[in-house]
CSV table of C-alpha atoms and ligand atoms in Angstrom, one decimal:
chain,number,residue,atom,x,y,z
A,1,UNK,CA,131.2,110.6,154.6
A,2,UNK,CA,131.7,112.4,151.3
A,3,UNK,CA,131.6,109.1,149.5
A,4,UNK,CA,128.4,108.0,151.2
A,5,UNK,CA,126.6,111.2,150.4
A,6,UNK,CA,127.6,110.9,146.7
A,7,UNK,CA,126.3,107.4,146.5
A,8,UNK,CA,123.0,108.4,148.0
A,9,UNK,CA,122.7,111.2,145.5
A,10,UNK,CA,123.4,108.9,142.6
A,11,UNK,CA,120.8,106.4,143.9
A,12,UNK,CA,118.2,109.1,144.3
A,13,UNK,CA,118.9,110.4,140.7
A,14,UNK,CA,118.4,106.9,139.3
A,15,UNK,CA,115.2,106.5,141.3
A,16,UNK,CA,113.8,109.8,139.9
A,17,UNK,CA,114.7,108.9,136.3
A,18,UNK,CA,113.1,105.5,136.6
A,19,UNK,CA,109.9,106.9,138.0
A,20,UNK,CA,109.5,109.6,135.3
A,21,UNK,CA,110.3,107.4,132.3
A,22,UNK,CA,108.6,104.1,132.1
A,23,UNK,CA,109.0,102.1,128.9
A,24,UNK,CA,107.4,103.5,125.8
A,25,UNK,CA,106.8,102.4,122.2
A,26,UNK,CA,109.8,103.6,120.2
A,27,UNK,CA,107.7,103.7,117.0
A,28,UNK,CA,110.6,104.0,114.6
A,29,UNK,CA,112.0,100.7,113.1
A,30,UNK,CA,113.9,99.9,109.9
A,31,UNK,CA,115.2,102.0,107.1
A,32,UNK,CA,114.0,105.6,107.0
A,33,UNK,CA,111.3,106.7,104.6
A,34,UNK,CA,112.5,108.8,101.6
A,35,UNK,CA,109.8,111.2,100.5
A,36,UNK,CA,109.4,111.0,96.7
A,37,UNK,CA,106.3,113.0,95.8
A,38,UNK,CA,103.6,115.0,97.5
A,39,UNK,CA,100.1,114.8,96.0
A,40,UNK,CA,98.4,118.3,96.3
A,41,UNK,CA,95.7,117.8,93.6
A,42,UNK,CA,93.7,114.6,93.4
A,43,UNK,CA,93.5,111.6,95.7
A,44,UNK,CA,95.8,108.7,94.6
A,45,UNK,CA,95.6,105.0,95.1
A,46,UNK,CA,98.2,103.2,92.8
A,47,UNK,CA,101.8,103.9,91.9
A,48,UNK,CA,104.0,102.2,89.2
A,49,UNK,CA,107.7,102.9,88.7
A,50,UNK,CA,109.4,102.0,85.4
A,51,UNK,CA,113.0,100.6,85.3
A,52,UNK,CA,114.3,104.0,84.4
A,53,UNK,CA,112.5,105.6,87.3
A,54,UNK,CA,109.5,107.2,85.6
A,55,UNK,CA,106.6,107.3,88.1
A,56,UNK,CA,102.9,106.9,87.4
A,57,UNK,CA,99.9,107.2,89.7
A,58,UNK,CA,96.1,106.7,89.3
A,59,UNK,CA,93.2,108.5,91.0
A,60,UNK,CA,90.0,106.3,90.8
A,61,UNK,CA,86.8,108.3,90.2
A,62,UNK,CA,85.1,105.2,91.7
A,63,UNK,CA,86.4,106.0,95.2
A,64,UNK,CA,86.5,109.8,95.1
A,65,UNK,CA,83.9,111.8,93.1
A,66,UNK,CA,86.3,114.8,92.9
A,67,UNK,CA,88.9,112.8,90.9
A,68,UNK,CA,87.5,114.2,87.7
A,69,UNK,CA,90.6,115.8,86.0
A,70,UNK,CA,92.7,112.8,85.2
A,71,UNK,CA,92.6,109.1,86.0
A,72,UNK,CA,96.3,108.4,85.3
A,73,UNK,CA,99.2,110.8,85.6
A,74,UNK,CA,103.0,110.8,85.2
A,75,UNK,CA,104.6,112.4,88.2
A,76,UNK,CA,107.2,115.2,87.5
A,77,UNK,CA,109.7,117.0,89.6
A,78,UNK,CA,108.5,119.5,92.3
A,79,UNK,CA,105.3,117.5,92.9
A,80,UNK,CA,103.8,118.1,89.4
A,81,UNK,CA,101.4,115.6,87.7
A,82,UNK,CA,100.6,115.4,84.0
A,83,UNK,CA,97.6,113.4,82.6
A,84,UNK,CA,99.0,110.2,81.0
A,85,UNK,CA,99.3,109.1,78.2
A,86,UNK,CA,97.4,112.2,77.2
A,87,UNK,CA,94.6,114.5,78.4
A,88,UNK,CA,92.0,113.2,75.9
A,89,UNK,CA,91.8,109.6,77.1
A,90,UNK,CA,91.5,110.9,80.7
A,91,UNK,CA,88.4,113.0,80.0
A,92,UNK,CA,85.4,111.0,78.6
A,93,UNK,CA,83.1,113.4,76.6
A,94,UNK,CA,80.4,114.7,78.9
A,95,UNK,CA,81.9,112.8,81.9
A,96,UNK,CA,82.1,109.2,82.9
A,97,UNK,CA,78.4,108.9,84.1
A,98,UNK,CA,75.3,108.3,82.0
A,99,UNK,CA,72.5,110.2,83.8
A,100,UNK,CA,69.9,109.2,81.2
A,101,UNK,CA,69.2,105.9,83.0
A,102,UNK,CA,67.6,105.5,86.4
A,103,UNK,CA,69.7,104.9,88.4
A,104,UNK,CA,72.6,106.5,86.6
A,105,UNK,CA,75.3,104.1,85.3
A,106,UNK,CA,78.9,104.4,84.2
A,107,UNK,CA,79.5,104.8,80.5
A,108,UNK,CA,80.9,101.8,78.6
A,109,UNK,CA,83.6,103.7,76.8
A,110,UNK,CA,86.5,101.5,75.7
A,111,UNK,CA,88.6,104.4,74.4
A,112,UNK,CA,88.5,106.4,77.6
A,113,UNK,CA,89.5,105.9,81.3
A,114,UNK,CA,86.4,105.7,83.5
A,115,UNK,CA,87.9,104.9,86.9
A,116,UNK,CA,91.5,103.7,87.2
A,117,UNK,CA,92.2,101.7,90.4
A,118,UNK,CA,95.7,100.4,89.6
A,119,UNK,CA,98.7,101.1,87.4
A,120,UNK,CA,101.4,98.4,87.1
A,121,UNK,CA,104.7,98.2,85.2
A,122,UNK,CA,105.2,94.7,83.8
A,123,UNK,CA,108.4,92.7,83.5
A,124,UNK,CA,108.9,94.1,79.9
A,125,UNK,CA,108.7,97.6,81.4
A,126,UNK,CA,105.3,98.3,79.9
A,127,UNK,CA,102.6,100.2,81.9
A,128,UNK,CA,99.2,98.6,82.4
A,129,UNK,CA,96.2,100.6,83.4
A,130,UNK,CA,93.4,98.8,85.2
A,131,UNK,CA,90.0,100.5,84.7
A,132,UNK,CA,87.1,99.3,87.0
A,133,UNK,CA,84.7,101.0,84.7
A,134,UNK,CA,82.7,102.3,87.7
A,135,UNK,CA,82.4,106.0,88.7
A,136,UNK,CA,81.2,107.4,92.1
A,137,UNK,CA,78.3,109.9,92.2
A,138,UNK,CA,78.8,112.9,94.4
A,139,UNK,CA,76.2,111.5,96.9
A,140,UNK,CA,78.5,108.5,97.6
A,141,UNK,CA,76.7,106.0,95.3
A,142,UNK,CA,79.0,103.8,93.2
A,143,UNK,CA,77.5,103.3,89.8
A,144,UNK,CA,77.6,99.9,88.0
A,145,UNK,CA,79.7,99.4,84.9
A,146,UNK,CA,78.9,98.8,81.3
A,147,UNK,CA,80.9,96.7,78.8
A,148,UNK,CA,83.8,98.7,77.5
A,149,UNK,CA,84.4,100.3,80.9
A,150,UNK,CA,86.2,97.5,82.8
A,151,UNK,CA,89.5,96.9,81.0
A,152,UNK,CA,93.2,96.5,81.0
A,153,UNK,CA,95.1,99.0,78.8
A,154,UNK,CA,98.7,98.4,77.9
A,155,UNK,CA,101.0,101.4,77.2
A,156,UNK,CA,104.4,101.2,75.5
A,157,UNK,CA,106.7,103.5,77.6
A,158,UNK,CA,109.2,104.0,74.7
A,159,UNK,CA,106.6,106.1,72.8
A,160,UNK,CA,103.7,106.4,75.3
A,161,UNK,CA,101.3,104.7,72.9
A,162,UNK,CA,98.6,102.1,73.7
A,163,UNK,CA,99.6,98.7,72.2
A,164,UNK,CA,96.7,96.6,73.6
A,165,UNK,CA,93.2,97.1,75.2
A,166,UNK,CA,91.6,94.0,76.8
A,167,UNK,CA,87.9,94.4,77.6
A,168,UNK,CA,86.4,92.2,80.3
A,169,UNK,CA,83.1,90.7,79.3
A,170,UNK,CA,80.2,91.2,81.7
A,171,UNK,CA,80.4,87.5,82.6
A,172,UNK,CA,83.9,88.1,84.0
A,173,UNK,CA,83.7,91.7,85.3
A,174,UNK,CA,80.1,91.8,86.5
A,175,UNK,CA,78.3,95.2,86.5
A,176,UNK,CA,79.0,95.3,90.3
A,177,UNK,CA,82.6,93.9,90.2
A,178,UNK,CA,85.5,95.9,91.4
A,179,UNK,CA,88.7,94.8,89.5
A,180,UNK,CA,91.3,96.1,92.0
A,181,UNK,CA,94.9,95.1,91.4
A,182,UNK,CA,96.9,93.1,88.9
A,183,UNK,CA,100.2,91.2,88.4
A,184,UNK,CA,101.9,89.9,85.3
A,185,UNK,CA,103.8,86.8,84.4
A,186,UNK,CA,105.1,87.2,80.8
A,187,UNK,CA,106.9,83.9,80.5
A,188,UNK,CA,106.0,82.3,77.1
A,189,UNK,CA,105.6,78.9,78.7
A,190,UNK,CA,102.6,79.9,80.9
A,191,UNK,CA,100.1,80.0,78.0
A,192,UNK,CA,99.8,78.4,74.6
A,193,UNK,CA,99.5,81.9,73.0
A,194,UNK,CA,102.9,82.7,74.5
A,195,UNK,CA,102.2,86.3,75.5
A,196,UNK,CA,101.9,85.8,79.2
A,197,UNK,CA,99.1,86.1,81.7
A,198,UNK,CA,97.7,88.6,84.2
A,199,UNK,CA,96.0,87.8,87.5
A,200,UNK,CA,93.6,90.3,89.1
A,201,UNK,CA,91.6,90.6,92.3
A,202,UNK,CA,87.9,91.5,92.4
A,203,UNK,CA,87.4,93.3,95.7
A,204,UNK,CA,83.7,94.3,95.2
A,205,UNK,CA,81.9,95.4,98.3
A,206,UNK,CA,78.5,94.6,96.9
A,207,UNK,CA,79.1,91.8,94.5
A,208,UNK,CA,81.1,88.6,94.1
A,209,UNK,CA,84.8,88.4,95.0
A,210,UNK,CA,87.5,86.3,93.4
A,211,UNK,CA,90.5,86.1,91.1
A,212,UNK,CA,90.3,87.1,87.4
A,213,UNK,CA,92.8,85.5,85.0
A,214,UNK,CA,93.7,87.0,81.6
A,215,UNK,CA,95.5,85.4,78.7
A,216,UNK,CA,97.4,88.4,77.2
A,217,UNK,CA,97.8,86.6,73.9
A,218,UNK,CA,94.1,85.9,73.2
A,219,UNK,CA,92.6,88.6,75.4
A,220,UNK,CA,90.3,85.9,77.0
A,221,UNK,CA,89.6,86.2,80.7
A,222,UNK,CA,88.0,83.9,83.3
A,223,UNK,CA,87.3,83.8,87.0
A,224,UNK,CA,88.5,81.5,89.8
A,225,UNK,CA,88.1,81.3,93.6
A,226,UNK,CA,84.5,82.6,93.2
A,227,UNK,CA,83.3,83.9,96.5
A,228,UNK,CA,85.1,81.4,98.6
A,229,UNK,CA,85.6,82.5,102.2
A,230,UNK,CA,89.3,83.4,101.6
A,231,UNK,CA,88.4,86.1,99.1
A,232,UNK,CA,85.5,87.5,101.2
A,233,UNK,CA,85.6,90.1,104.0
A,234,UNK,CA,86.1,88.2,107.3
A,235,UNK,CA,82.9,88.2,109.4
A,236,UNK,CA,83.1,90.6,112.4
A,237,UNK,CA,86.1,92.3,111.0
A,238,UNK,CA,87.2,95.4,112.9
A,239,UNK,CA,90.2,97.6,112.4
A,240,UNK,CA,91.8,100.6,114.0
A,241,UNK,CA,94.2,103.2,112.4
A,242,UNK,CA,96.1,105.8,114.4
A,243,UNK,CA,94.0,104.9,117.4
A,244,UNK,CA,90.7,105.4,115.6
A,245,UNK,CA,88.0,102.9,114.8
A,246,UNK,CA,87.3,102.4,111.1
A,247,UNK,CA,83.9,101.5,109.9
A,248,UNK,CA,81.9,101.8,106.6
A,249,UNK,CA,80.0,104.9,107.5
A,250,UNK,CA,78.8,106.7,104.4
A,251,UNK,CA,76.5,109.2,106.1
A,252,UNK,CA,73.5,110.4,104.1
A,253,UNK,CA,71.2,108.4,106.4
A,254,UNK,CA,72.9,105.2,105.3
A,255,UNK,CA,73.7,102.5,107.9
A,256,UNK,CA,77.1,102.1,109.6
A,257,UNK,CA,78.6,98.7,108.9
A,258,UNK,CA,81.9,96.9,109.1
A,259,UNK,CA,84.5,97.6,106.4
A,260,UNK,CA,83.7,95.0,103.7
A,261,UNK,CA,86.5,94.9,101.1
A,262,UNK,CA,87.2,91.5,99.6
A,263,UNK,CA,90.3,90.2,97.7
A,264,UNK,CA,92.4,93.2,97.0
A,265,UNK,CA,96.2,92.9,97.5
A,266,UNK,CA,97.9,90.5,95.0
A,267,UNK,CA,101.5,89.6,94.1
A,268,UNK,CA,103.5,86.8,92.6
A,269,UNK,CA,106.3,84.6,94.0
A,270,UNK,CA,109.7,85.2,92.4
A,271,UNK,CA,109.3,82.0,90.4
A,272,UNK,CA,105.7,82.8,89.3
A,273,UNK,CA,104.3,79.6,90.7
A,274,UNK,CA,102.4,81.0,93.6
A,275,UNK,CA,99.9,83.8,93.7
A,276,UNK,CA,99.6,85.6,97.0
A,277,UNK,CA,96.5,87.5,97.8
A,278,UNK,CA,94.6,89.0,100.8
A,279,UNK,CA,91.4,90.9,101.6
A,280,UNK,CA,91.4,94.3,103.2
A,281,UNK,CA,88.8,93.2,105.7
A,282,UNK,CA,90.8,90.4,107.2
A,283,UNK,CA,94.3,89.6,108.4
A,284,UNK,CA,95.4,86.5,106.6
A,285,UNK,CA,97.8,86.0,103.7
A,286,UNK,CA,96.8,83.3,101.2
A,287,UNK,CA,98.7,81.6,98.5
A,288,UNK,CA,97.4,79.5,95.5
A,289,UNK,CA,99.4,77.6,92.8
A,290,UNK,CA,99.2,79.7,89.7
A,291,UNK,CA,98.8,76.6,87.6
A,292,UNK,CA,95.4,76.0,89.3
A,293,UNK,CA,94.3,79.5,88.2
A,294,UNK,CA,95.4,79.1,84.6
A,295,UNK,CA,93.5,75.7,84.3
A,296,UNK,CA,90.1,76.1,82.7
A,297,UNK,CA,89.1,72.4,82.7
A,298,UNK,CA,85.8,71.2,84.0
A,299,UNK,CA,87.1,70.6,87.6
A,300,UNK,CA,89.4,73.5,87.6
A,301,UNK,CA,87.4,75.6,90.1
A,302,UNK,CA,87.2,72.6,92.5
A,303,UNK,CA,91.0,72.1,92.3
A,304,UNK,CA,91.7,75.9,92.6
A,305,UNK,CA,89.6,76.3,95.7
A,306,UNK,CA,91.0,73.2,97.2
A,307,UNK,CA,94.6,74.4,96.8
A,308,UNK,CA,94.4,77.7,98.6
A,309,UNK,CA,96.9,77.8,101.4
A,310,UNK,CA,96.4,79.9,104.6
A,311,UNK,CA,99.9,81.3,105.2
A,312,UNK,CA,99.0,82.9,108.5
A,313,UNK,CA,98.2,86.4,109.8
A,314,UNK,CA,100.1,89.4,108.7
A,315,UNK,CA,97.9,92.3,109.9
A,316,UNK,CA,95.5,94.5,107.9
A,317,UNK,CA,96.8,95.5,104.5
A,318,UNK,CA,95.7,96.9,101.2
A,319,UNK,CA,98.3,96.3,98.4
A,320,UNK,CA,101.0,93.6,98.4
A,321,UNK,CA,104.4,93.4,96.6
A,322,UNK,CA,107.2,90.9,96.4
A,323,UNK,CA,110.9,90.8,95.6
A,324,UNK,CA,113.6,88.8,93.8
A,325,UNK,CA,114.4,87.0,97.1
A,326,UNK,CA,110.8,85.8,97.4
A,327,UNK,CA,110.0,88.2,100.3
A,328,UNK,CA,106.3,89.4,100.3
A,329,UNK,CA,105.7,93.0,101.6
A,330,UNK,CA,102.4,94.1,103.1
A,331,UNK,CA,101.2,97.2,104.9
A,332,UNK,CA,99.9,96.8,108.4
A,333,UNK,CA,97.5,99.7,108.9
A,334,UNK,CA,97.0,99.1,112.6
A,335,UNK,CA,100.7,99.2,113.4
A,336,UNK,CA,102.0,102.1,111.3
A,337,UNK,CA,104.2,99.7,109.4
A,338,UNK,CA,105.2,97.6,106.5
A,339,UNK,CA,105.8,93.9,107.3
A,340,UNK,CA,107.6,91.2,105.4
A,341,UNK,CA,106.4,87.6,105.0
A,342,UNK,CA,109.3,85.1,104.5
A,343,UNK,CA,108.1,82.0,102.7
A,344,UNK,CA,111.2,80.1,103.8
A,345,UNK,CA,110.1,79.9,107.4
A,346,UNK,CA,106.5,81.2,107.3
A,347,UNK,CA,107.2,84.2,109.6
A,348,UNK,CA,106.0,87.8,109.5
A,349,UNK,CA,108.3,90.5,110.7
A,350,UNK,CA,108.0,94.3,110.9
A,351,UNK,CA,110.3,95.9,108.2
A,352,UNK,CA,109.6,99.6,108.6
A,353,UNK,CA,107.6,101.4,111.3
A,354,UNK,CA,107.0,105.1,111.1
A,355,UNK,CA,104.3,107.4,112.4
A,356,UNK,CA,103.8,108.8,108.9
A,357,UNK,CA,102.5,105.4,107.9
A,358,UNK,CA,98.7,105.0,108.3
A,359,UNK,CA,97.3,103.5,105.1
A,360,UNK,CA,100.1,102.3,102.8
A,361,UNK,CA,97.8,101.7,99.8
A,362,UNK,CA,99.8,100.4,96.9
A,363,UNK,CA,103.4,99.2,96.4
A,364,UNK,CA,105.7,99.1,93.4
A,365,UNK,CA,109.2,97.9,93.0
A,366,UNK,CA,111.8,99.6,90.8
A,367,UNK,CA,115.6,99.1,91.1
A,368,UNK,CA,116.3,98.1,94.7
A,369,UNK,CA,113.5,100.2,96.1
A,370,UNK,CA,110.0,99.6,97.4
A,371,UNK,CA,107.7,102.6,96.6
A,372,UNK,CA,104.4,103.1,98.3
A,373,UNK,CA,101.5,105.6,98.4
A,374,UNK,CA,100.2,106.8,101.8
A,375,UNK,CA,96.7,108.1,101.0
A,376,UNK,CA,94.8,108.3,104.3
A,377,UNK,CA,92.0,106.1,102.8
A,378,UNK,CA,90.4,105.5,106.2
A,379,UNK,CA,89.8,109.2,106.6
A,380,UNK,CA,87.6,109.4,103.5
A,381,UNK,CA,83.9,110.4,103.6
A,382,UNK,CA,82.6,106.9,103.2
A,383,UNK,CA,84.4,105.9,106.4
A,384,UNK,CA,83.7,109.1,108.3
A,385,UNK,CA,79.9,109.6,108.1
A,386,UNK,CA,80.1,111.6,104.9
A,387,UNK,CA,82.8,114.0,106.3
A,388,UNK,CA,86.1,114.2,104.4
A,389,UNK,CA,88.8,114.1,107.1
A,390,UNK,CA,91.7,113.5,104.7
A,391,UNK,CA,94.4,116.2,104.9
A,392,UNK,CA,96.5,117.1,101.8
A,393,UNK,CA,99.1,116.5,100.7
A,394,UNK,CA,99.1,112.7,100.3
A,395,UNK,CA,102.5,111.1,99.9
A,396,UNK,CA,104.7,108.8,98.0
A,397,UNK,CA,107.6,107.2,99.8
A,398,UNK,CA,110.3,104.7,99.1
A,399,UNK,CA,112.5,102.4,101.2
A,400,UNK,CA,115.3,100.0,100.1
A,401,UNK,CA,114.2,96.4,99.6
A,402,UNK,CA,115.3,93.9,102.2
A,403,UNK,CA,118.8,92.5,101.5
A,404,UNK,CA,119.4,94.5,98.3
A,405,UNK,CA,116.7,92.6,96.5
A,406,UNK,CA,115.3,93.8,93.1
A,407,UNK,CA,112.2,93.4,91.0
A,408,UNK,CA,110.9,90.0,90.1
A,409,UNK,CA,111.6,89.2,86.4
A,410,UNK,CA,109.0,86.8,84.9
A,411,UNK,CA,109.8,87.1,81.1
B,1,NAG,C1,108.0,124.3,92.9
B,1,NAG,O1,106.7,124.6,93.2
B,1,NAG,C2,106.5,125.7,94.0
B,1,NAG,C3,105.0,125.8,94.5
B,1,NAG,O2,104.2,125.7,93.3
B,1,NAG,C4,107.0,127.0,93.3
B,1,NAG,O3,106.9,128.1,94.2
B,1,NAG,C5,108.5,126.8,93.0
B,1,NAG,O4,108.9,127.9,92.2
B,1,NAG,C6,108.7,125.5,92.1
B,1,NAG,N1,110.1,125.3,91.9
B,1,NAG,C7,110.6,124.9,90.8
B,1,NAG,C8,112.1,124.7,90.7
B,1,NAG,O5,109.9,124.8,89.8
B,2,NAG,C1,72.3,109.2,94.7
B,2,NAG,O1,72.0,109.8,93.5
B,2,NAG,C2,71.4,108.9,92.6
B,2,NAG,C3,71.2,109.7,91.3
B,2,NAG,O2,70.5,110.8,91.5
B,2,NAG,C4,70.1,108.3,93.1
B,2,NAG,O3,69.7,107.3,92.2
B,2,NAG,C5,70.5,107.6,94.4
B,2,NAG,O4,69.3,107.1,95.0
B,2,NAG,C6,71.1,108.6,95.4
B,2,NAG,N1,71.5,107.9,96.6
B,2,NAG,C7,71.3,108.4,97.8
B,2,NAG,C8,71.8,107.5,98.9
B,2,NAG,O5,70.8,109.4,98.0
B,3,NAG,C1,105.7,102.4,69.8
B,3,NAG,O1,106.8,101.6,69.9
B,3,NAG,C2,106.6,100.2,69.7
B,3,NAG,C3,107.8,99.4,70.0
B,3,NAG,O2,108.9,100.0,69.4
B,3,NAG,C4,106.1,100.0,68.3
B,3,NAG,O3,105.8,98.6,68.0
B,3,NAG,C5,104.8,100.8,68.0
B,3,NAG,O4,104.4,100.7,66.7
B,3,NAG,C6,105.1,102.2,68.4
B,3,NAG,N1,103.8,102.9,68.3
B,3,NAG,C7,103.6,104.1,67.7
B,3,NAG,C8,102.2,104.6,67.7
B,3,NAG,O5,104.5,104.7,67.2
B,4,NAG,C1,113.0,83.7,109.1
B,4,NAG,O1,114.0,83.8,108.2
B,4,NAG,C2,114.6,85.1,108.1
B,4,NAG,C3,115.6,85.1,107.0
B,4,NAG,O2,116.5,84.0,107.1
B,4,NAG,C4,115.2,85.5,109.4
B,4,NAG,O3,115.8,86.8,109.3
B,4,NAG,C5,114.2,85.4,110.5
B,4,NAG,O4,114.8,85.6,111.7
B,4,NAG,C6,113.5,84.0,110.5
B,4,NAG,N1,112.5,84.1,111.5
B,4,NAG,C7,112.4,83.3,112.6
B,4,NAG,C8,111.3,83.5,113.5
B,4,NAG,O5,113.2,82.4,112.7
B,5,NAG,C1,123.8,95.5,100.0
B,5,NAG,O1,124.6,96.3,99.1
B,5,NAG,C2,125.6,97.1,99.9
B,5,NAG,C3,126.2,98.0,98.9
B,5,NAG,O2,126.5,97.4,97.7
B,5,NAG,C4,126.6,96.1,100.6
B,5,NAG,O3,127.5,96.9,101.3
B,5,NAG,C5,125.8,95.2,101.5
B,5,NAG,O4,126.6,94.3,102.1
B,5,NAG,C6,124.7,94.5,100.8
B,5,NAG,N1,123.9,93.8,101.7
B,5,NAG,C7,123.4,92.5,101.6
B,5,NAG,C8,122.6,92.0,102.7
B,5,NAG,O5,123.7,91.9,100.6
């Protein structure tokens, strides 16, 4: 009798527990995020970490009209930020916009930063600053560039001095181009000039998308994959972050449309032979043999466009990164996560999932860590009907790379 009562009580308890707690999404997966820096001042996109652990960020004036104090900063302890390499280059005289023309245009100043979209530490531990040359007006209009504005600036981190400035001619960075992100292969064998090569994405929302290639020895640049479907926003693209729809919605009486960002994320395979890229307004990861991009022969664009591989879907991401084991990392803004693509078996898996992840913008590898900015891009005024719904501080996190991997070394 006692036994029977006890058994019934136990069964009843199980029944109650089961009814009150159906399965739920556990959210957390993978290594825990380590908070590295909080951004209380300007709105960041890029991050670059040197081999000794120095950290740099950029704050493009082209995406946030209030990013007027500095375009590049070195991050210090206790969440401090100092203009880098100095205050002067970060403050064009009279501002970045020329209001004497109608409509206003960005100034073509080669000795100043106009709007820096990315910062990247190359395999020789040098910092490169990618300037789109395009500033945003306070009413949400993105001005066009002038020659001198769009450029790559190389900075020697042993003495914080500029060693090279590569200007993009207007036939490569068009006035309405948006040079977005860049990766470096410094192996002497990849060019006849022997100083290595850079590959960039052009993510322009109004102009032509594609890949820009730069010979770092001669300073020459050229385009490939011009406006092919794989570098363009996918038709009908729709995304959702933290349970909210994300559209292009600038307010100011301007129409609501789908997010239209072209080729944006870019990274190299560990042997430098494959360039991976993806658009923000799409879900596919693409690869292309880098030899096809370096080729400037008469049929090179035909061969380049014909050699793009669709590596499958990985979710919606902004920046990409890769490691010494060949793993490709991508954000997945719709699943609060960072995913990995394994080129050995073509699979995509969730690596880290955390409710603090919404828009992992840009990645950087240093030591055996993957650093990434979380910048709430989708809550900015151009997505929210002109209302700024971003909440400071923005954050920089890091997680260990998968299987103790390190940075790719193409030197
Ligand atoms: C860190 O910053 C906070 C807020 O500005 C300040 O109160 C605190 O004294 C700082 N700590 C150090 C060690 O500098
Ligand atoms: C924004 O301001 C510029 C410069 O005054 C002007 O040319 C442009 O038409 C404005 N755009 C909108 C949408 O009001
Ligand atoms: C900075 O260091 C590099 C490498 O040692 C050197 O070539 C360059 O001249 C230095 N620049 C300045 C301005 O001292
Ligand atoms: C793909 O390869 C990785 C690494 O060997 C492994 O962890 C993963 O389970 C593989 N994926 C599938 C679906 O087999
Ligand atoms: C990574 O390194 C740690 C510490 O050195 C070691 O214990 C672990 O086995 C390594 N993991 C892999 C997958 O190599």
